[in-house]
Each structure stands twice: as C-alpha cells, then as structure tokens.
Coordinates of C-alpha atoms in Angstrom, one line a residue:
X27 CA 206.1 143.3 12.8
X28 CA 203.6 145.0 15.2
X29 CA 205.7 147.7 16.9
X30 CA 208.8 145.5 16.7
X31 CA 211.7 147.2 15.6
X32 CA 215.7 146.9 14.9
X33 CA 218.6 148.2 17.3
X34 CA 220.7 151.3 16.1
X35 CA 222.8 150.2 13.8
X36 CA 226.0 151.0 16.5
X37 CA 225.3 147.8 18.2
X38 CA 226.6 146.1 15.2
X39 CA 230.2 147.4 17.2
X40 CA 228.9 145.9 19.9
X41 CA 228.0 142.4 18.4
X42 CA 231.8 142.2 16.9
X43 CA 234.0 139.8 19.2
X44 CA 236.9 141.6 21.1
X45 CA 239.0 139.3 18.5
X46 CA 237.9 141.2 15.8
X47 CA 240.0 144.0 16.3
X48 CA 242.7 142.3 17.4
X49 CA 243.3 140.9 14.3
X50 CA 241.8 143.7 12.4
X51 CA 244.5 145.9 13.1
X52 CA 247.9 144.2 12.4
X53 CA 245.5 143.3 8.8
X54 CA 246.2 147.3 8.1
X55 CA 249.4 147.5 9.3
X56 CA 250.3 144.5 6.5
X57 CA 248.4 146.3 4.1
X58 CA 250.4 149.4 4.7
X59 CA 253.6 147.6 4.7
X60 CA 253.0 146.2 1.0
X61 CA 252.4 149.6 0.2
X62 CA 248.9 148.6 -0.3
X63 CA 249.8 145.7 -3.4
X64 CA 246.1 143.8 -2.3
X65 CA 247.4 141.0 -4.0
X66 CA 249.8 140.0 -2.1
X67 CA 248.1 140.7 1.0
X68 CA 245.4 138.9 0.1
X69 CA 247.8 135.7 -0.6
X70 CA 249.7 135.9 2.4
X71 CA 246.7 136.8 5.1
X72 CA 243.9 135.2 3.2
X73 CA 242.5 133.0 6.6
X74 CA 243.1 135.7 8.8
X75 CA 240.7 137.6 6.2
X76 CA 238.4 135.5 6.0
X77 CA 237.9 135.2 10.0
X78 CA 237.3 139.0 10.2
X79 CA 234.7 138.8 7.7
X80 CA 232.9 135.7 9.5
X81 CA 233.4 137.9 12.5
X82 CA 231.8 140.9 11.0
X83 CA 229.2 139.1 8.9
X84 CA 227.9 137.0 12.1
X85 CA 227.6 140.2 13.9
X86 CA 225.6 141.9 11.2
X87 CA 223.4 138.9 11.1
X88 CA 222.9 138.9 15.0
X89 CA 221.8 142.8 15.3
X90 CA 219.3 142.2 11.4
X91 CA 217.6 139.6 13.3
X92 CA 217.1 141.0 16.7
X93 CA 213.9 143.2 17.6
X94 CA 212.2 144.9 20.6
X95 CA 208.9 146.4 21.2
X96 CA 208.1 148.8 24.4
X97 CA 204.8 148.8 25.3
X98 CA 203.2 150.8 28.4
X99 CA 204.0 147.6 30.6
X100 CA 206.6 145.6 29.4
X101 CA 209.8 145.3 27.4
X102 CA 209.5 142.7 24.5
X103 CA 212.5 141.2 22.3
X104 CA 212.5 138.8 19.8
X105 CA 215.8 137.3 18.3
X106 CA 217.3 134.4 16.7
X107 CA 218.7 133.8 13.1
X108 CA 217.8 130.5 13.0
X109 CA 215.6 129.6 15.6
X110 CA 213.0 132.6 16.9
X111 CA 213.2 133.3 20.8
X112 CA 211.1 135.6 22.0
X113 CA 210.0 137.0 26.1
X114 CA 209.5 140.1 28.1
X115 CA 210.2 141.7 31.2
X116 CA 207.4 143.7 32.7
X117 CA 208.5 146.9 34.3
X118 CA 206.6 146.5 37.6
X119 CA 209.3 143.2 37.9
X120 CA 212.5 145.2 37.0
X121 CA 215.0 146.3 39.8
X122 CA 217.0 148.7 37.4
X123 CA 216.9 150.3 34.3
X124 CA 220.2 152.2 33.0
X125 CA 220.2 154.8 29.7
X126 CA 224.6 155.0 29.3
X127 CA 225.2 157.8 26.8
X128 CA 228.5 157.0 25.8
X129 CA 230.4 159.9 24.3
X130 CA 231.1 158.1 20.8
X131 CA 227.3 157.0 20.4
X132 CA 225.9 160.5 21.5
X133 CA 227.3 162.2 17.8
X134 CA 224.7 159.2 16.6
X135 CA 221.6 159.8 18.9
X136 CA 222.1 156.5 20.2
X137 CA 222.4 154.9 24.2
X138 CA 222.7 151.8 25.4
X139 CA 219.4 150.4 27.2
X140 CA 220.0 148.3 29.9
X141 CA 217.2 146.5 32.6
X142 CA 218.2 143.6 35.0
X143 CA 215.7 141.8 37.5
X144 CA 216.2 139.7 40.4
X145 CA 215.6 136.5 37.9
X146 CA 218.7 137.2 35.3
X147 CA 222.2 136.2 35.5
X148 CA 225.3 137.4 37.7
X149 CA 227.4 138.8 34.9
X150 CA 225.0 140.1 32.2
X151 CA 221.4 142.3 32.3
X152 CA 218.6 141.2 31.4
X153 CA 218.2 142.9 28.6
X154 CA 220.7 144.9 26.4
X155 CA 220.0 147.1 23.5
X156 CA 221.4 149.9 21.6
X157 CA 218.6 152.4 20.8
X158 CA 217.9 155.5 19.2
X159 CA 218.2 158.1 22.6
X160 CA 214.3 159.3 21.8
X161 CA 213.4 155.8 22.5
X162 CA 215.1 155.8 25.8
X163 CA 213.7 159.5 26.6
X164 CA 210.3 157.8 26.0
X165 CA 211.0 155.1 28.5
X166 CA 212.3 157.1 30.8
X167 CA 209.3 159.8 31.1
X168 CA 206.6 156.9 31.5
X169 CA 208.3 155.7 34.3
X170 CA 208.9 158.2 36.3
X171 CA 206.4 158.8 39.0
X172 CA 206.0 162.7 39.5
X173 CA 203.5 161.2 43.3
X174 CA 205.0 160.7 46.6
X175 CA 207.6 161.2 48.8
X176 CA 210.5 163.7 46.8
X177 CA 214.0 164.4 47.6
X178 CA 217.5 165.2 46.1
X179 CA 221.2 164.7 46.7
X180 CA 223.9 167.0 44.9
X181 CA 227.4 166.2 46.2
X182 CA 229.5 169.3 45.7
X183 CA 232.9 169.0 43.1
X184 CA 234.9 169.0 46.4
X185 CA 233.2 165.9 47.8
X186 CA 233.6 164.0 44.5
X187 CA 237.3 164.5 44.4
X188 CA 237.6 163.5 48.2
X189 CA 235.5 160.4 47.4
X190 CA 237.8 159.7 44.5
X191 CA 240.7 160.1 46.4
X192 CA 239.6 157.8 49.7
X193 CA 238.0 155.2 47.7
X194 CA 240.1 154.4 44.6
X195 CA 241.3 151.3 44.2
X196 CA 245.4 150.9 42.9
X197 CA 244.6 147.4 42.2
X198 CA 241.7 148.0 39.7
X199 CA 244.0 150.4 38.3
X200 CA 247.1 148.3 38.3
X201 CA 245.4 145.3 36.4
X202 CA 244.1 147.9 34.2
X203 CA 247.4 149.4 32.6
X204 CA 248.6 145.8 33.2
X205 CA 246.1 144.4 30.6
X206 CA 246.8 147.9 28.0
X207 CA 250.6 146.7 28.4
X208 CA 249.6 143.1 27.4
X209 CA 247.4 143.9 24.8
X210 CA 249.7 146.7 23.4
X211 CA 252.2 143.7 22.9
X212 CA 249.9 142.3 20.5
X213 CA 248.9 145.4 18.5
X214 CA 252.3 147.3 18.9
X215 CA 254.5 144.7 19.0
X216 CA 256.5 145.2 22.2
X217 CA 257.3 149.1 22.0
X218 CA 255.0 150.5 24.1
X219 CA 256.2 148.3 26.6
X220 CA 259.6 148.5 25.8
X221 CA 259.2 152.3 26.0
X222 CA 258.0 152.6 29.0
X223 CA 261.0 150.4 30.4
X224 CA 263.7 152.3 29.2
X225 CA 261.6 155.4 30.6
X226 CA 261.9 154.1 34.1
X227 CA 265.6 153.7 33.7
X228 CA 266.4 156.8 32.0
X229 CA 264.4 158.7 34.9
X230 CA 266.4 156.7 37.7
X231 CA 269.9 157.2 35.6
X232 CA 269.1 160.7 35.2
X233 CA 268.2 161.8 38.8
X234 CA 271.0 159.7 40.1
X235 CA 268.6 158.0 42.2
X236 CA 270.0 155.0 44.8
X237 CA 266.3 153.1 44.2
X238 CA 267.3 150.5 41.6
X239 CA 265.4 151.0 38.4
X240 CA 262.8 148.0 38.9
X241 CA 262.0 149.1 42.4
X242 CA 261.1 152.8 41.0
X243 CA 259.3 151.1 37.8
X244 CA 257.3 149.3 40.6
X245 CA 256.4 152.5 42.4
X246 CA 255.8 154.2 39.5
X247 CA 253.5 151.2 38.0
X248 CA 251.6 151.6 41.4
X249 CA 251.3 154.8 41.8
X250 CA 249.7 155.3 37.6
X251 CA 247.4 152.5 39.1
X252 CA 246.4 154.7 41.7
X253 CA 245.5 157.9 39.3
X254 CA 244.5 156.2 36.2
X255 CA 241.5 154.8 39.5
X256 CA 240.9 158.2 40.7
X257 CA 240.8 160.4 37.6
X258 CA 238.1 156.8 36.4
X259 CA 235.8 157.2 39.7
X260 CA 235.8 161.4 39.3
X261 CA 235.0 161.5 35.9
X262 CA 232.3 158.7 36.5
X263 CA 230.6 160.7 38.7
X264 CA 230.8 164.2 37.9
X265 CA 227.4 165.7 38.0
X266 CA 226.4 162.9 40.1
X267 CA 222.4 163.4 41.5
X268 CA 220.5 161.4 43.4
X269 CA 216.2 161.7 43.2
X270 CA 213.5 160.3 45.2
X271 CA 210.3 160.4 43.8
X272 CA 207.5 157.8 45.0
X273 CA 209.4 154.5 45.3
X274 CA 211.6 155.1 42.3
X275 CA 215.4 156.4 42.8
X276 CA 216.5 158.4 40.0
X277 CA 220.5 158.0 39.8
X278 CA 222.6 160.2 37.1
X279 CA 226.1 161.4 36.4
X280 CA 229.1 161.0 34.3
X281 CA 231.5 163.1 31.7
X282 CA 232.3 161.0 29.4
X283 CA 229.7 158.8 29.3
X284 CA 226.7 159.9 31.3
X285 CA 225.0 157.5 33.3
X286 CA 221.2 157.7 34.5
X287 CA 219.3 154.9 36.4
X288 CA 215.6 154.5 37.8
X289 CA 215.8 152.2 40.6
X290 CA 212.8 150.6 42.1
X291 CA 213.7 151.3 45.8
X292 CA 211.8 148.3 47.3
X293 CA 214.2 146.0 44.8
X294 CA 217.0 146.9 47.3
X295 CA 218.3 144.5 49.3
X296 CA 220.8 146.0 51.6
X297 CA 222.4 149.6 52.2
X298 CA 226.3 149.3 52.8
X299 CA 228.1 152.3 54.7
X300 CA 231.6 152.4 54.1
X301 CA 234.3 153.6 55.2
X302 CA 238.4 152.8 55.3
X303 CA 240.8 153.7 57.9
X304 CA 241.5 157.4 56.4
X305 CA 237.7 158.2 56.2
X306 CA 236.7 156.6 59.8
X307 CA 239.4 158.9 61.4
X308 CA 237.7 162.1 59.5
X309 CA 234.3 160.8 60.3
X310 CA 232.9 160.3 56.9
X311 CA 231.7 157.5 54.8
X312 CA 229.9 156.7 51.2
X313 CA 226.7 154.8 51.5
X314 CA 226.0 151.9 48.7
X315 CA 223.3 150.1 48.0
X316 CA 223.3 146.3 47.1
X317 CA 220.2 145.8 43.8
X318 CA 220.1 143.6 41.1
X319 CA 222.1 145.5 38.4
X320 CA 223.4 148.2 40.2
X321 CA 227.3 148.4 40.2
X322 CA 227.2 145.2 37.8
X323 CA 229.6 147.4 35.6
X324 CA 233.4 146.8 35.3
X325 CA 235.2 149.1 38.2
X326 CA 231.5 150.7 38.8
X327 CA 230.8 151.4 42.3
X328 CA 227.1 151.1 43.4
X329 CA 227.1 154.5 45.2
X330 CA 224.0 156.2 46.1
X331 CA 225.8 159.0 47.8
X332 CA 229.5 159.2 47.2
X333 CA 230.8 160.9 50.3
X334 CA 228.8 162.3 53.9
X335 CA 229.6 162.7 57.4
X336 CA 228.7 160.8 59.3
X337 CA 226.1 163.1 61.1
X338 CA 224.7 163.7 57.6
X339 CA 224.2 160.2 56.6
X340 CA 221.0 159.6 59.1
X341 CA 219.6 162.6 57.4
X342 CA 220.3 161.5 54.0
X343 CA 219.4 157.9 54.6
X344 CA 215.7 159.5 55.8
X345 CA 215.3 161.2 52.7
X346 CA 216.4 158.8 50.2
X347 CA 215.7 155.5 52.0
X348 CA 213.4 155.7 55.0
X349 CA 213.4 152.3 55.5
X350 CA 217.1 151.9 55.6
X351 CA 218.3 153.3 59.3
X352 CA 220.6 151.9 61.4
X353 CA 220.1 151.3 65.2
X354 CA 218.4 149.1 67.5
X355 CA 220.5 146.6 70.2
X356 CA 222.7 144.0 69.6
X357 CA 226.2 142.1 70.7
X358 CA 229.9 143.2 70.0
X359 CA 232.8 140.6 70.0
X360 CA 234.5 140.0 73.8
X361 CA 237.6 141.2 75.0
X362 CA 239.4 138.1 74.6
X363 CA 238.3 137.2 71.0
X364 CA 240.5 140.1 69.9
X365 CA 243.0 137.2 69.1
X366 CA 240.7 136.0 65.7
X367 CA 241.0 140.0 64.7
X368 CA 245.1 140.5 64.9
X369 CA 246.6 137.1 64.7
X370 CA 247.5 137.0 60.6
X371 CA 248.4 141.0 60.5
X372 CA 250.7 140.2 63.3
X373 CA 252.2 137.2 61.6
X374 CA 252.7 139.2 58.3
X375 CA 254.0 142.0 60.3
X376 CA 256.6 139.1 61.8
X377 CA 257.4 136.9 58.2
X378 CA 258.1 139.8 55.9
X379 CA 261.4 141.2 57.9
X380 CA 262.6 137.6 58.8
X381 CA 262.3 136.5 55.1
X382 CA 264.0 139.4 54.0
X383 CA 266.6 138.9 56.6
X384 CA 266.7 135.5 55.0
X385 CA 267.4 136.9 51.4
X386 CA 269.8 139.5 52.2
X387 CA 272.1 136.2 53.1
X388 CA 271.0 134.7 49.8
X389 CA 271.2 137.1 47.3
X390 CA 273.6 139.9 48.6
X391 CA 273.7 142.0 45.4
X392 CA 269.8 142.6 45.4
X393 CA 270.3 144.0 48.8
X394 CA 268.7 147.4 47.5
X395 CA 265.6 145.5 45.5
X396 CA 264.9 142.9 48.9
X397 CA 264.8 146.1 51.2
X398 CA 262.3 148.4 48.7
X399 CA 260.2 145.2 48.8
X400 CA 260.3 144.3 52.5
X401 CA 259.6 148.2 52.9
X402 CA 256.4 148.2 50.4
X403 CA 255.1 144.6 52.0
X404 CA 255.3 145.8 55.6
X405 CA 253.4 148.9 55.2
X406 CA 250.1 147.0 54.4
X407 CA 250.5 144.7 57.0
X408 CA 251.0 147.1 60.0
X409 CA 247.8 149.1 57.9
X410 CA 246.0 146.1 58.2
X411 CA 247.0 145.4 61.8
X412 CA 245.6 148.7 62.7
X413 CA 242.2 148.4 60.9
X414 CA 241.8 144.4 62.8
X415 CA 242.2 146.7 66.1
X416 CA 239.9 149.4 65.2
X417 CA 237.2 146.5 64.0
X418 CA 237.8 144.3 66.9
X419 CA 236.0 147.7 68.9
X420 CA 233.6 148.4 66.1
X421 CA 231.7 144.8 65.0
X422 CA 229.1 143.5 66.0
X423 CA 225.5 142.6 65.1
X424 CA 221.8 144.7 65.9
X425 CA 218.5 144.2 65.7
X426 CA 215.7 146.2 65.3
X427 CA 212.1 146.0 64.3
X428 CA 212.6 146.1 60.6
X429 CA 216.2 145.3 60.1
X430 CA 219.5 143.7 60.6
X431 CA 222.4 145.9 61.3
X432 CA 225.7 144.2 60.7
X433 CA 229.0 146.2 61.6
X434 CA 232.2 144.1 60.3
X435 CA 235.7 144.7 58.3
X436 CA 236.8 143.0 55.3
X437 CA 240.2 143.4 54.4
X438 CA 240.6 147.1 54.6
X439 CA 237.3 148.7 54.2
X440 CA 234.7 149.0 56.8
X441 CA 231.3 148.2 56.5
X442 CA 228.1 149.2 58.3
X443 CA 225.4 147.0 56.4
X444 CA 221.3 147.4 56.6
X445 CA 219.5 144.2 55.5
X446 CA 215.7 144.3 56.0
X447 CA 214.1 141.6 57.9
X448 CA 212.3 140.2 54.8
X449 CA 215.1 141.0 52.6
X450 CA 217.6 138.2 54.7
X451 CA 217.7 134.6 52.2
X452 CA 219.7 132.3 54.6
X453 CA 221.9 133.0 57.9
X454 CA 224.7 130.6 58.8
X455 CA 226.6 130.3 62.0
X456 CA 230.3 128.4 61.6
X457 CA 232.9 127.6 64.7
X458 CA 236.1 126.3 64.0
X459 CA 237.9 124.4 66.5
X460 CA 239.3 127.1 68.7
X461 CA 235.9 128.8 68.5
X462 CA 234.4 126.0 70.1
X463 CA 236.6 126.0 73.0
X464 CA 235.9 130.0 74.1
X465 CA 232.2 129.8 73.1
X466 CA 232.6 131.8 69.3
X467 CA 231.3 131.6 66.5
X468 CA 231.2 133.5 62.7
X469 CA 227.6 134.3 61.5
X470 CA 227.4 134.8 57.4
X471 CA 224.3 136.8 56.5
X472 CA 222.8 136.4 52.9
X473 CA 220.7 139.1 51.3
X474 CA 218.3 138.3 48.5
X475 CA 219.0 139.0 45.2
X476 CA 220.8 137.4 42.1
X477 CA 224.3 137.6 43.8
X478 CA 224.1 135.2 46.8
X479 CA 227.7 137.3 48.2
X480 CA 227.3 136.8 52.5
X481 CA 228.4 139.3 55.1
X482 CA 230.5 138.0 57.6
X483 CA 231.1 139.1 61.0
X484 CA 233.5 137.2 63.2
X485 CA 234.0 136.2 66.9
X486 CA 230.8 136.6 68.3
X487 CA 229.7 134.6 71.6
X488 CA 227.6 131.9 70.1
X489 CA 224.8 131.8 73.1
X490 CA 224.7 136.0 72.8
X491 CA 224.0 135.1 68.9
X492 CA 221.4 132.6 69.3
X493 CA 219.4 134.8 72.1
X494 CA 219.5 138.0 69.8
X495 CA 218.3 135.9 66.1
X496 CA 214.9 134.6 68.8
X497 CA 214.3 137.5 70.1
X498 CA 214.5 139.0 66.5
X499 CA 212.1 136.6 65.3
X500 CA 215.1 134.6 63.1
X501 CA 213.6 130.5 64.1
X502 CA 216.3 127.4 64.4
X503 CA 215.2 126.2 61.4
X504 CA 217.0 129.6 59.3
X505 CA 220.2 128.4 61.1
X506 CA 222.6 125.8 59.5
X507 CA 224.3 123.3 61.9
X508 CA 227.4 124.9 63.5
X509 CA 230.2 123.4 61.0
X510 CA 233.6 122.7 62.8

C-alpha cells in the first residue's frame, strides 16, 4: 500500500477494552473450578463468552485495519474497518514526540510511538502507535539536529531521590492503591481487602498500641500512598538526561519503562519553577515546562530538571532555555491585602478543634478515633497557614522585554512561572466585592496551547496592574471587564 504498513502486533493488547480482563479472569477461575468440564462452562458462562470474544475480535479488527507511513516530513495513518480515514501530522507542526519502551514490549522489539501538536485533544496524542523499536530508532535519528546551540543536564542519583522525596504526591498514591483495592474486589473477591484489614488489626492488637485500629489503618493507608508515589517518580526518572541541540530538547529516562522525548523548544509555552514549603526553606526547586504532550501521562510530571538550587537554576535555564529567564520589574501584593492570603487557613485552623469539641460530646466512645482525626486535619491547615504567609511576601507579577513572570501559590506548592510575551492567549482581571472596596483585584494569565489551565495571582492593587500590562505593551482590549 505504498510504504503503508501494520502496527506490532502488541497493540492488539492495547486495542482490548480494560473490561476484557475483567471478565477474562473470573472466566478461568470458573474453568478451573469445574475442573476444566468445558461443557458446562460453556452452558453456564456462554454470554460472558461471547462478550470476550466480541471484545477480542473487534480489537483484532481495529489494529488489521490500521496503517502508517513515515515519510522524511510527515507522519501518515490510515484506519477505519468500515469507513477509510486517513491524515498526517507534519513534523515541523509537532510539539512532542515520545518513544516509551515499556519493559514487557522490549522482549518483542516493540515501543509505543507517540506525537501530540497544539491542534489535538486534552486527554489523548495525536497519534498513537505500537511499532517495531527500528522504526522508532529511524524516527528518532532524522530528527535530531546535530547544528546549533548544545547542552546537557545529568541529575546525580542523590538529587533524584530528594526530588522524589519533596515532590511526591500521597494523594496520587492513595487513589492509586485505593483503585487496586476496588478492583481486587472484583478479581479476588474481597480477600485482598479483607487481608489487609485484619493485618491492620493484628499489628495494633499485637503491639498493644492505644491508636484504635482504623485510625492506624488510616495512617498506614497514607503513609503506602506516600511510598508507592515516591518509589513511582524515582523509578520514572532514573537515568534522567536532559539535551539541547538546535531548537530540539532531547528528554530521556526511566527503569522500567524508559522514556525518551524530542521536544520542539519553541512549542513551549511556559517554564514553571516549583517549589513547596520543605524545598523553599532549603533553597531548591524543579523547573517544568508547560508543552503540548508533555506530562499528559497518568501521575507524569513534565520535569525538565528534577531538582537545582536555586543559584543553579539561572544557569541551567541559560543553557537549556535561553529564552526562559526570570527578572525584570513588577508589583507585589500590599501590606493589608494579607487578609485574602490567611483568612480560610485560619478558619480551618479554628473549625477543626471546635467541631471536634463538638463530637467528643456526641460520640464519647470514639473519643480516641475524633482526636487522631482532629490531630491529622489540623496539621494541613496550620501547613497551609504557613505557606499563605510565606506567599503573601513572595507573589507578585514582572515584566520584562520578552516575558511575563508570575510568582503565586496554589494550595501547597509554589510557583515561579515564565510565559513569553507572544506565548500569553488571554489575561483576565476579576474583583470580588471586598476587592473593590481596598482597590484589588485577581489577574488569571492563559498560556497558549491545547490546555487553556490559567495562572492566578491574587490581591494585587488593580491601578498598579493596569499601569504595568501598558507599559508591557498588554492593550485594554486583552483585558476582560472586571467581574464582581
């Protein structure tokens, strides 16, 4: 079919709905429990059968009628089982491309091929294929430009960990083992579960601890959260390497599944330094980057370099991405607009003892499990109260002659973000009513690119605002009407 040609044969695992083995699985464990007499498996789970094979036939059908052709300048695919679709994506027009060897497709020479552009949806790439890894090697050597400016990264093993450790999230973790749990329930029936339960207690009983057994399963939950995230973002970017070559960012890393992306550098829309309260006190941040593509993974971070000081991140930046250096002059929130900072930490810091005072009078026998709770609540609220005062000193907005420098919290992370000029979609200034009477206002900055997600800094004085966006050459007419 002139050059066209089928996926590996692996994505046929791909194609198969997450349904498929859902129902696959409790199918053996029938079969096994008739001590395989087919008959009467067939009599008893003959819809369930016939789903799987729909399932696994459709699949088959939509990987036998897919193709794709790489020419020197553009991707081309052509699928359909009934109805023929075909297009391409040039690669002058592509803001990413991403070779993922996964460990169980690198026994069959395969990787997944993945390239997103500005144009393509919020969830999904572009384009994805399973390919034999020559093909991708192929790719991969034509684009790379050996002409221009060159420069490297290597974070030492020591920095990885430390980024691990400072910028893992429990919650992305949590929901993680949460969902294993829940599907377990399904697969397993409820032993898993029920196993790790009786764990918890035996562990408590054992130790003779005084936590009640559903307060320590808490902790416990929490705390496996936190480690299943960390040991995720070390191994995810072991070996990680940053290149510069021309205007293309070369990106690798990765045990398990090792990771390597070509970025076209002038496809990025903002650089993001961040930090949290533990890394701002030690002076060191990781510095992201905001691209079509990049980070679109589930619990992938779009790092460029995991972890600097912050005297080391000008230097870096100037290597990496010369255009992306913060400065210039700008405005910084008032000393009496500290209020729109600390007000809600201070009310949570307030509500949690006085509802627990409430619930000690209510339910006097879960005096223990309303204490452990009040305890774990209060400690991210005072956390938070802290990180409102350190932001209320740190935002602000900046200006210089090729960029926006925006310096804001949001919830506990800190963020130092660098928008070029030309890279800024919309900007939108909001007062609320109290805002209106001290002369405030909320600016929400929106960088290009398929994810219109604003930055927002808070409690700036509105007449400050409006003479810094003239004088940075931002007209009226990129300003929505103040909303109250």
């Amino acid at each position: 079919m002139n050059g066209y040609k089928r996926q590996h044969p692996a994505k046929i695992f791909y194609l198969v709905s997450r349904r498929f083995w859902l129902m696959l699985i409790p199918l053996a464990r029938g079969l096994i429990a008739l001590r395989w007499d087919f008959y009467s498996w067939v009599r008893g789970a003959w819809l369930d059968i016939l789903i799987v094979l729909f399932i696994g036939i459709s699949a088959y059908l939509r990987w036998y009628c897919t193709y794709y052709k790489m020419d020197s300048e553009c991707i081309s695919i052509l699928t359909g089982i009934f109805a023929k679709r075909r297009f391409s994506v040039p690669y002058e027009k592509s803001c990413i491309f991403l070779a993922e060897h996964r460990f169980f497709l690198r026994p069959f020479k395969a990787a997944n091929l993945y390239l997103d552009t500005n144009a393509g949806g919020v969830r999904k790439t572009d384009i994805s294929l399973t390919v034999p890894e020559k093909d991708c090697d192929e790719l991969f050597s034509m684009l790379k430009n050996n002409c221009g400016i060159k420069a490297s990264y290597r974070p030492g093993m020591k920095r990885l960990v430390v980024f691990s450790v400072m910028f893992s999230s429990t919650l992305s973790g949590v929901i993680y083992i949460g969902t294993l749990l829940s599907q377990s329930g399904k697969l397993l029936g409820k032993s898993l579960q029920t196993m790790f339960f009786t764990a918890v207690t035996d562990v408590s009983n054992s130790l003779a601890l005084k936590i009640p057994p559903l307060a320590l399963g808490i902790s416990l939950f929490l705390f496996a959260g936190w480690l299943f995230s960390f040991l995720s973002s070390l191994l995810r970017h072991i070996g990680f390497a940053a290149d510069r070559t021309g205007e293309r960012l070369e990106i690798s890393g990765g045990f398990f599944t090792k990771r390597n992306y070509i970025i076209n550098s002038e496809s990025i829309n903002y650089t993001d330094l961040k930090q949290n309260l533990l890394s701002k006190l030690f002076s060191v941040m990781s510095i992201n980057i905001g691209c079509s593509g990049y980070g679109k993974g589930k619990n992938e971070i779009p790092v460029l370099i995991p972890i600097t000081t912050k005297s080391q991140a000008l230097s870096s930046l100037k290597l990496l991405l010369p255009k992306s250096i913060p400065g210039g002059y700008g405005i910084r929130p008032r000393w009496d607009y500290i209020l729109r900072f600390i007000t809600m930490p201070i009310i949570f810091c307030i509500l949690i003892p006085l509802a627990s005072k409430k619930l000690f009078l209510l339910f006097p026998l879960w005096r223990s499990m309303i204490l452990f709770v009040c305890i774990m609540g209060e400690i991210p609220a005072l956390w938070m109260l802290f990180i409102k005062l350190c932001a209320w000193v740190s935002t602000g907005i900046f200006f210089d002659e090729k960029n926006i420098i925006l310096r804001y919290s949001y919830w506990y992370s800190f963020h130092t973000v660098i928008i070029p000029k030309e890279k800024i979609a919309k900007v939108s200034i909001s007062q609320n009513i109290f805002q209106i009477m001290s002369g405030a206002c909320d600016v929400k900055i929106y960088p290009a690119g398929e994810i219109s997600k604003p930055h927002l800094v808070i409690s700036l004085n509105l007449s400050a605002l409006s003479d810094l966006l003239k004088s940075a050459g931002i007209s009226h007419e990129e300003i929505n009407n103040f909303r109250t």
